[in-house]
Coordinates of C-alpha atoms in Angstrom, one line a residue:
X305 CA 0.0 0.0 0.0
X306 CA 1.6 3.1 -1.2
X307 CA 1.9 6.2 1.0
X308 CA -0.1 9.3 0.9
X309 CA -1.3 12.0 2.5
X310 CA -2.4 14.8 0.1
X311 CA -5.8 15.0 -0.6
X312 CA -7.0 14.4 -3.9
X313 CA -7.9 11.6 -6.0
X314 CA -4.9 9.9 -8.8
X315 CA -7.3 10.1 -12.5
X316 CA -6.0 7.8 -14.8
X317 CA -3.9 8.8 -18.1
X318 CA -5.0 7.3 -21.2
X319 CA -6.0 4.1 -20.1
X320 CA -3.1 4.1 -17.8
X321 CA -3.2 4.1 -14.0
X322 CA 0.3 4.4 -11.4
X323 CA 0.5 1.3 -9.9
X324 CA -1.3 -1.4 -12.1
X325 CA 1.1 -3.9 -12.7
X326 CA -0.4 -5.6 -15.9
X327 CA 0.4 -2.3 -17.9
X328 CA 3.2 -0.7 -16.9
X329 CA 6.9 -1.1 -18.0
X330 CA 9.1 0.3 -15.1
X331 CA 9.6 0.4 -11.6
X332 CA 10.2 3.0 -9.7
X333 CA 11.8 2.3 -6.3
X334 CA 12.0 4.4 -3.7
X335 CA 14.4 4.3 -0.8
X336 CA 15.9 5.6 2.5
X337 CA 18.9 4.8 4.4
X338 CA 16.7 4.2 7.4
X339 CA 15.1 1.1 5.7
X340 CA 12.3 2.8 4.2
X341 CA 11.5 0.7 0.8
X342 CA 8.6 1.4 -1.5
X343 CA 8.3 0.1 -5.7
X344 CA 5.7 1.9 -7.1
X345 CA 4.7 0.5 -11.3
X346 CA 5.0 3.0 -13.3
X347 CA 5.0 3.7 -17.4
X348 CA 8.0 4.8 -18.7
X349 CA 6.3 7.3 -21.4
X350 CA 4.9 9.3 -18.6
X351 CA 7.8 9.5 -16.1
X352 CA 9.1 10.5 -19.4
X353 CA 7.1 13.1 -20.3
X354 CA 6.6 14.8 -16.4
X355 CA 10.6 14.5 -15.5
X356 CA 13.6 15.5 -17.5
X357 CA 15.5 13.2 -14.2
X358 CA 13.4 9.9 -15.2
X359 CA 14.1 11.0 -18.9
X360 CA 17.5 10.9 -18.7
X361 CA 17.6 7.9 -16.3
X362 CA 15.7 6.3 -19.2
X363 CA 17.5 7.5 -22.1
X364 CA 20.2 5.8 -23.9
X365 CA 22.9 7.7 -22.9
X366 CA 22.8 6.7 -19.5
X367 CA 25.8 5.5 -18.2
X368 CA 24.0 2.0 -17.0
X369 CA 21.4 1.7 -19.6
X370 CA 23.4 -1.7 -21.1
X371 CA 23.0 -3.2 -17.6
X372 CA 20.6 -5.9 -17.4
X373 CA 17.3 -4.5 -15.8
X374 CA 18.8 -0.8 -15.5
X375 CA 15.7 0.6 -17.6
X376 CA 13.1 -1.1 -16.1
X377 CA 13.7 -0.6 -12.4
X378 CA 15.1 3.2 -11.0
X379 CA 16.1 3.4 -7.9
X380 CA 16.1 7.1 -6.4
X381 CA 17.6 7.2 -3.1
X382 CA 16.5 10.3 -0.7
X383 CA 16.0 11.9 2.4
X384 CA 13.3 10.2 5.4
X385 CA 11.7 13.6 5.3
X386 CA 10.7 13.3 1.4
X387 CA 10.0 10.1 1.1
X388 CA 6.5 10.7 1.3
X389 CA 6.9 13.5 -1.5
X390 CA 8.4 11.4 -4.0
X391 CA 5.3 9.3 -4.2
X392 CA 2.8 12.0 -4.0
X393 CA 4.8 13.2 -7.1
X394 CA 4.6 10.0 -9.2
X395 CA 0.7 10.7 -8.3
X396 CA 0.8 13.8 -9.9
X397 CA 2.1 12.4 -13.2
X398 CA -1.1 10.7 -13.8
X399 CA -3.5 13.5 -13.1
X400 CA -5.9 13.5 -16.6
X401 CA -4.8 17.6 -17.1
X402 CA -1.9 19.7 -15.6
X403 CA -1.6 20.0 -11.3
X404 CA -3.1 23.1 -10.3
X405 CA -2.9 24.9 -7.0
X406 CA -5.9 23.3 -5.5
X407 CA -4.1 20.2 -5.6
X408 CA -1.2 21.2 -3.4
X409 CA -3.5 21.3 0.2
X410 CA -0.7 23.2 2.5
X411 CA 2.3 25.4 2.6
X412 CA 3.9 22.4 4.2
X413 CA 2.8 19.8 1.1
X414 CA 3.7 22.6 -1.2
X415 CA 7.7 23.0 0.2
X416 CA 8.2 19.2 0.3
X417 CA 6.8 18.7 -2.8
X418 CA 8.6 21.8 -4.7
X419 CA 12.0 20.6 -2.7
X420 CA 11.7 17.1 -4.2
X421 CA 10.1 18.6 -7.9
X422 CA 13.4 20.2 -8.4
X423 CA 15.7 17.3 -7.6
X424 CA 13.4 15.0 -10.7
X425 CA 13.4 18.2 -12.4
X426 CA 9.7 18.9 -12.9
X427 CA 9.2 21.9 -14.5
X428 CA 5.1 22.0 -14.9
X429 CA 5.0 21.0 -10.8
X430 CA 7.8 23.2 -9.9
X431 CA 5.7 26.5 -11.4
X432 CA 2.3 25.2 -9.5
X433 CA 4.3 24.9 -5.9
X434 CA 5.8 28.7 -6.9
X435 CA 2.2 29.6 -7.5
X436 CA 1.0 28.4 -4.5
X437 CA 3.7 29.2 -2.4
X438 CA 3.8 33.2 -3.7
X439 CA -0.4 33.3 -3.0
X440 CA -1.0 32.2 0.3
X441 CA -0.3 33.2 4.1
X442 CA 2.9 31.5 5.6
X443 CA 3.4 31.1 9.7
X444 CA 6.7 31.9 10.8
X445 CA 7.8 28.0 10.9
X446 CA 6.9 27.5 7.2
X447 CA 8.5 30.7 6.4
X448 CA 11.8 29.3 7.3
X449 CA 11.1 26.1 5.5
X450 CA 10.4 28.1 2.6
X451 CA 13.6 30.2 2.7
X452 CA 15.2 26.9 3.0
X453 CA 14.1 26.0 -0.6
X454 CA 13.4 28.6 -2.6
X455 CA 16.7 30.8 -2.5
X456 CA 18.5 28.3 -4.5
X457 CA 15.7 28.4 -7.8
X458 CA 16.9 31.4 -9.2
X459 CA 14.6 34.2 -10.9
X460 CA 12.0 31.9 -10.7
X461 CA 10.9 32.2 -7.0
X462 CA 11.3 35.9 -7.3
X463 CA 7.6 36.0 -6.9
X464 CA 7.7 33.6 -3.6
X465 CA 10.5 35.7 -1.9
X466 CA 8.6 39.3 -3.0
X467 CA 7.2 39.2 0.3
X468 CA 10.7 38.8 1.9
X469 CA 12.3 41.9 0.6
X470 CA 13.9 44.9 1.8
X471 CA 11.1 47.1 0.8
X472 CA 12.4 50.9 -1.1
X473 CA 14.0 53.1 1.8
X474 CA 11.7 55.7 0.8
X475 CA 8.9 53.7 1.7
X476 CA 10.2 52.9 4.7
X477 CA 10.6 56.1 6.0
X478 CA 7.1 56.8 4.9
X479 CA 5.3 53.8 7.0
X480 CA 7.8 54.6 10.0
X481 CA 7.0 58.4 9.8
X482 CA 3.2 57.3 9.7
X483 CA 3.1 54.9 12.5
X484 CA 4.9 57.3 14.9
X485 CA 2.6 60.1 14.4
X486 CA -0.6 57.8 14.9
X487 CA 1.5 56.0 17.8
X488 CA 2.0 59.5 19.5
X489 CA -1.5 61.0 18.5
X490 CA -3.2 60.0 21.9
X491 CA -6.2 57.9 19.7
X492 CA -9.2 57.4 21.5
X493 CA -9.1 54.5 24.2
X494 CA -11.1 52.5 21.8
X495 CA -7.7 52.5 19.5
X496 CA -5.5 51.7 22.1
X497 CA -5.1 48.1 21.2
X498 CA -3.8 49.2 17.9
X499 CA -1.8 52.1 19.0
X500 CA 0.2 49.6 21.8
X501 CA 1.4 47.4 18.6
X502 CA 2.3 50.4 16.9
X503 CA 4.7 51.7 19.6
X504 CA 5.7 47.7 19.9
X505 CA 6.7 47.3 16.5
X506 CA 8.7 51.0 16.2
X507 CA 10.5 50.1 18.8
X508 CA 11.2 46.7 17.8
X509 CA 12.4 48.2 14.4
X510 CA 15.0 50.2 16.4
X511 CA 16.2 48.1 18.9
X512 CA 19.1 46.1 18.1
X513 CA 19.1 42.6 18.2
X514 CA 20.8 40.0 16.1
X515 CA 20.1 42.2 13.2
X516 CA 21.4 46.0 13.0
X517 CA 18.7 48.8 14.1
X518 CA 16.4 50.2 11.7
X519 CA 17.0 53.7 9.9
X520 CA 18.0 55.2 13.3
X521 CA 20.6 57.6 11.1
X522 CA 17.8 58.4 8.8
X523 CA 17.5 62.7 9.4
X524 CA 14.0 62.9 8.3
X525 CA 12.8 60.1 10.8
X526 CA 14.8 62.2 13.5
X527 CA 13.1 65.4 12.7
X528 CA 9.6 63.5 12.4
X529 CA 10.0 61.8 16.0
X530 CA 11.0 64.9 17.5
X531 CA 8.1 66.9 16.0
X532 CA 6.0 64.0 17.4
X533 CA 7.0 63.7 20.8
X534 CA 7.3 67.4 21.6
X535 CA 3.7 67.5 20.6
X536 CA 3.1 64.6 23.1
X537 CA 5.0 65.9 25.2
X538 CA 3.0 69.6 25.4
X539 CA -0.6 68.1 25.5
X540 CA 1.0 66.0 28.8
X541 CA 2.5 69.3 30.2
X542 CA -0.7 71.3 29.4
X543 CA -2.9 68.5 31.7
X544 CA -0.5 68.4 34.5
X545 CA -1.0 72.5 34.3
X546 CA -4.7 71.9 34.7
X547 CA -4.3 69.0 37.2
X548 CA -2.2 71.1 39.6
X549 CA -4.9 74.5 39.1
X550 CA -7.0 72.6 41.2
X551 CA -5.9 69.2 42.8
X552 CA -8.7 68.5 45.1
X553 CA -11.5 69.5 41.9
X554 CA -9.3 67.7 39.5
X555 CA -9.2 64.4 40.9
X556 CA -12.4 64.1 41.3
X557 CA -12.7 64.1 37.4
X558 CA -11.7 60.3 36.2
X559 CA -11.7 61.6 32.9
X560 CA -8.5 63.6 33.5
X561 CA -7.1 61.1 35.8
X562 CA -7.1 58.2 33.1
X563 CA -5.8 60.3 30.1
X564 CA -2.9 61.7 33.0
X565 CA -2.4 57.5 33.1
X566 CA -3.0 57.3 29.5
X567 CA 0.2 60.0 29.1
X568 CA 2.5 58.4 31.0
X569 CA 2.0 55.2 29.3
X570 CA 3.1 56.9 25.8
X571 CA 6.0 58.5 27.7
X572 CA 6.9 55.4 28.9
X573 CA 7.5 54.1 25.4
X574 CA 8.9 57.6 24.2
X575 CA 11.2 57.8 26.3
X576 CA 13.0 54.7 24.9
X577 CA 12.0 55.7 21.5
X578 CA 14.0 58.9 21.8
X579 CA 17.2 57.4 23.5
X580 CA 17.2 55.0 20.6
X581 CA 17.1 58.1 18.5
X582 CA 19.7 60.1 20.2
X583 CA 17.3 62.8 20.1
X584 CA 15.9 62.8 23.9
X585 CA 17.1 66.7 24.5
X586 CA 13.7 68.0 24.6
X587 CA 12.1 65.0 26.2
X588 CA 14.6 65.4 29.4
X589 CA 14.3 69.5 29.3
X590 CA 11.1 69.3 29.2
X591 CA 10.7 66.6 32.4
X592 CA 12.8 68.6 34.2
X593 CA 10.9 71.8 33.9
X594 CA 7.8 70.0 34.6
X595 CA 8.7 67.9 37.8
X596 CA 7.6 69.5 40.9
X597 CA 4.3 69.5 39.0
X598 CA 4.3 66.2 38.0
X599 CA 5.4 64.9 41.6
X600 CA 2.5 66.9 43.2
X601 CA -0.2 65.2 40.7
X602 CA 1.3 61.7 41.4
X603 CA 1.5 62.1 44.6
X604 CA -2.3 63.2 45.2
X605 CA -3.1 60.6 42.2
X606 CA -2.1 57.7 44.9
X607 CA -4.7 58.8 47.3
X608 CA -7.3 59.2 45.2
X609 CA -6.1 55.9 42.8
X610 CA -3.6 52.9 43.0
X611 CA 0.0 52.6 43.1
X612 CA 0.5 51.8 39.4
X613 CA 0.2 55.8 38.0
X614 CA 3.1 57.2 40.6
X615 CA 5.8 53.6 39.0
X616 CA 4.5 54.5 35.4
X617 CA 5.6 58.1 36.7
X618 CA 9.0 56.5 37.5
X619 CA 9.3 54.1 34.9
X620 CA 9.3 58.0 32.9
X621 CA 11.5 59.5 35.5
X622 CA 14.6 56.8 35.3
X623 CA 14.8 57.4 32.0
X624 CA 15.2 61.2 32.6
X625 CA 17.6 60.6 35.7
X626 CA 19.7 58.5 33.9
X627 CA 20.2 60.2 31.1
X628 CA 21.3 63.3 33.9
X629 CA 23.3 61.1 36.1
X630 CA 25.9 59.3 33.3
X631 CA 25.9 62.6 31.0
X632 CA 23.9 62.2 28.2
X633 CA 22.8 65.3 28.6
X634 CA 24.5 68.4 30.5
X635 CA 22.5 70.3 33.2
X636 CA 24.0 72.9 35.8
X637 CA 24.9 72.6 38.9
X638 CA 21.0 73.4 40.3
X639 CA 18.8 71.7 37.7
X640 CA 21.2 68.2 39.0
X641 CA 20.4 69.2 42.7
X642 CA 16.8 70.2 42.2
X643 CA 16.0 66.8 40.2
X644 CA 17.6 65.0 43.2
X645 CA 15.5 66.5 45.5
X646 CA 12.1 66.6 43.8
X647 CA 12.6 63.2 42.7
X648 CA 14.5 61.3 45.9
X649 CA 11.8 61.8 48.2
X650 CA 9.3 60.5 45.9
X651 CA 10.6 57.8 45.3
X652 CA 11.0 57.4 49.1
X653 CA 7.2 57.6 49.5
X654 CA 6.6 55.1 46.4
X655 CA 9.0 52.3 47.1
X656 CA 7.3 51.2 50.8
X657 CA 3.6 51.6 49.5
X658 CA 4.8 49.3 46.7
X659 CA 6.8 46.6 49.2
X660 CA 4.0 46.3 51.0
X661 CA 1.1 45.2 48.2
X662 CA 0.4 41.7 49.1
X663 CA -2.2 41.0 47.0
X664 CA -2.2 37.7 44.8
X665 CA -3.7 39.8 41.8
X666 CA -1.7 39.8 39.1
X667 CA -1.4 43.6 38.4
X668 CA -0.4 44.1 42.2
X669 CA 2.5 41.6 41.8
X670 CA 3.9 43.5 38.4
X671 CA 4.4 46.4 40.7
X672 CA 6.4 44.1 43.4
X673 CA 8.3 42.2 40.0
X674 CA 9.7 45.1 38.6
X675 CA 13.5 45.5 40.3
X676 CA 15.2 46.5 37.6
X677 CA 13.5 50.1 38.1
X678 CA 14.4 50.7 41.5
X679 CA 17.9 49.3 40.5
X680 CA 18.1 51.7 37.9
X681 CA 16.2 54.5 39.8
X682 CA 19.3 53.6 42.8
X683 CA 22.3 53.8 40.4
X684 CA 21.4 56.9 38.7
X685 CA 20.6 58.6 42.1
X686 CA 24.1 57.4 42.9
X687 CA 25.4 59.2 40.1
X688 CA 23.8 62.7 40.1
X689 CA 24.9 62.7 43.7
X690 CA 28.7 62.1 43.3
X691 CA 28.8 64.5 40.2
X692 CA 27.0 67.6 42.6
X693 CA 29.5 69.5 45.0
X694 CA 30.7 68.2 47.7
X695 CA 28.6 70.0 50.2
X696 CA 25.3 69.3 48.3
X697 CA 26.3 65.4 48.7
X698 CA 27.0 66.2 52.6
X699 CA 23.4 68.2 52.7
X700 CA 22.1 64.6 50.5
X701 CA 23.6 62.2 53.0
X702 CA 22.7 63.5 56.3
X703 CA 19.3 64.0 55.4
X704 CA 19.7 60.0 54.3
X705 CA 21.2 58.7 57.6
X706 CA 18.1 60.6 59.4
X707 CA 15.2 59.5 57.1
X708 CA 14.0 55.9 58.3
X709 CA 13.7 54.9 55.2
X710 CA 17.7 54.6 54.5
X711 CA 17.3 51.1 52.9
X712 CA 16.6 52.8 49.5
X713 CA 17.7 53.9 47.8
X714 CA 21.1 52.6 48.7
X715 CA 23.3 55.8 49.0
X716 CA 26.5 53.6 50.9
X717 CA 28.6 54.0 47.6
X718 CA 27.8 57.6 47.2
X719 CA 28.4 57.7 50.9
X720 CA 32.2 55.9 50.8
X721 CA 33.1 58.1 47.8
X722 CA 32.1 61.2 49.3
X723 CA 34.1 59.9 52.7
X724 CA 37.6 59.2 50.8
X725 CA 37.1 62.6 49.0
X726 CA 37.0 64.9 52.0
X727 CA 39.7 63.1 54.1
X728 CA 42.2 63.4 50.9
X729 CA 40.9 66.6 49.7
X730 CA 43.5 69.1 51.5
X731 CA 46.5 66.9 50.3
X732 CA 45.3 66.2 46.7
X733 CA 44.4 70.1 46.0
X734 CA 47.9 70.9 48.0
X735 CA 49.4 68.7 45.3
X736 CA 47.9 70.6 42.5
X737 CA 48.9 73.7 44.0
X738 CA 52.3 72.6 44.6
X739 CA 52.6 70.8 40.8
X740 CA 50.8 74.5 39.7
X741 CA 53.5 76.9 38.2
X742 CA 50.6 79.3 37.9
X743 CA 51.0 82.4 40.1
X744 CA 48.0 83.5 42.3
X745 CA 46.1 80.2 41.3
X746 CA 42.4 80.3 42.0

């Protein structure tokens, strides 16, 4: 009993029909090295006729076509994997009129076959796998078996691998300059499913992985994003302005409170959009100048609402901080120290209220899950402290050793580094001034 899995019916050809001993004139055996052994009867005329392999196995300038039995008996040797195909293949030879696409049944029938139709070197089944193959959806598992075959055929699968690629840059820059605007629109809540993959799929396209990052040099992208988010970034200020008018009357409006939420989740994303970029100037500027305001809605926000708006505040915030604290962007000496203390006792307040959720609900232990934030929001506090003058970091750390909650952030390195500077500091600056040739050296 032969093997098959496709689903159609084998019509006869002329009056002849694949395995029906009493009429054919060739066998046609097909084997594995793992023991798999199938003889299918077959008639010469058609293998012929479907095959330019079985033609020139059959034709007289074959090496063994002297040998006894050579012509009526081929033996093809192949892969376990394509066994099956081979047979569904001698199938198709017999169908009354040419294989069509309807025939083929999957993506997965259509690569084994097409692998195994170039090998016997079929043109007429070869062009109706390419058909298939170029017309219908692929999953992402028989997308790599298809990149696995087709490569290799030449301008032929140009149609199959269309799909595959690199599109113009032009157009590129056009979908990406279209999907940032509508992913930093603020949609209605009803879009929001759609805007979230948006902002997933920019940021994928930017972030680099095994493959390099995606037109992050490209000027008019840079221009576009920054045109974007500064507009995000205004309608945010302009509702903190109106939150902090009137705190008490403005809470009370849920309206306001879940587009404030809404914000902060697009900042969120922004804010590692535009480090991506190198184009986060504005974003951090404009954090900066908005802070105390921002604090003072976050911090009424808790009362009136849940923990999760004032960490989306400082999953915003780090981002900010950071990019402070290790230099990306240069501040003076009292925009460093008025971010450290607008933001250090926040985080203070939020850090507790969030160690002590005990819920079981899923959304409660997110908040408690996510340490890399407080590691990050610790390191870059760190930082902007050891870069501020050394009585500021005195000021930073006294007011540390008195608050009880000294277990974060951690300021002990700060602390140590601040500790070897002052007891040095008279003999390292006495070196300078002794090293200094410079009279009168301030």
């Amino acid at each position: 009993m032969l093997s098959v899995y496709l689903p159609f019916v084998c019509f006869n050809l002329s009056d002849h029909r694949i395995g029906d001993r009493t009429t054919s004139d060739i066998v046609v055996r097909i084997r594995t090295q793992e023991g798999r052994d199938d003889w299918i009867y077959c008639h010469s005329h058609i293998l012929v006729d479907k095959s330019k392999y079985f033609a020139d196995r059959l034709s007289d300038s074959w090496p063994t076509c002297q040998i006894l039995d050579s012509r009526n008996c081929i033996e093809v040797h192949c892969e376990e994997s394509d066994f099956d195909h081979h047979i569904v293949i001698l199938r198709l030879f017999y169908f009354t009129s040419d294989v069509s696409v309807t025939d083929i049944g999957s993506v997965k029938n259509a690569v084994g076959i097409l692998r195994v139709a170039i090998h016997l070197v079929c043109p007429q089944i070869v062009s109706t796998c390419v058909g298939y193959l170029e017309s219908v959806p692929w999953d992402e598992y028989e997308e790599e078996e298809v990149l696995k075959v087709i490569p290799g055929m030449g301008s032929q699968a140009e149609a199959v691998l269309a799909r595959l690629q690199p599109v113009n840059p032009l157009a590129v820059i056009k979908i990406f300059i279209s999907a940032i605007q509508f992913a930093t629109s603020s949609p209605p809540s009803s879009m929001n499913d759609l805007k979230v993959s948006s902002q997933e799929q920019l940021e994928y396209l930017l972030t680099e992985d095994d493959d390099a990052p995606f037109l992050t040099t490209a000027d008019e992208i840079k221009t576009e994003a920054k045109l974007c988010v500064n507009g995000l970034l205004m309608r945010f200020v302009s509702l903190v302005d109106s939150l902090v008018g009137d705190l008490q009357e403005s809470m009370a409006e849920a309206g306001k409170i879940e587009l404030f939420q809404a914000y902060l989740n697009d900042l969120s994303w922004t804010s590692q959009i535009v480090t991506k970029l190198e184009i986060s100037s504005d974003f951090v500027l404009t954090w900066v100048e908005t802070s105390v305001k921002i604090v003072k809605v976050a911090e009424e926000a808790c009362r009136e609402s849940s923990l999760h708006i004032q960490v989306k505040v400082l999953e915003v915030a780090v981002k900010v901080l950071e990019a402070i604290g290790y230099g990306t962007l240069i501040l003076p000496t009292m925009k460093r120290l008025q971010m450290v203390k607008v933001w250090l006792p926040f985080v203070r307040l939020v850090k507790p209220s969030v160690d002590s959720v005990a819920s079981d609900d899923d959304n409660d232990m997110l908040l408690k899950s996510n340490d890399e934030l407080w590691q990050s929001l610790e390191s870059a506090f760190v930082s902007m402290i050891l870069a501020l003058p050394s009585s500021d970091q005195a000021e930073i750390l006294t007011e540390w050793f008195e608050n009880k909650q000294i277990h974060y952030p951690d300021l002990t390195e700060a602390f140590e580094v601040w500790c070897y500077r002052s007891k040095v500091a008279k003999r390292r600056l006495a070196l300078l001034d002794k090293n200094d040739p410079t009279p009168n050296r301030v």
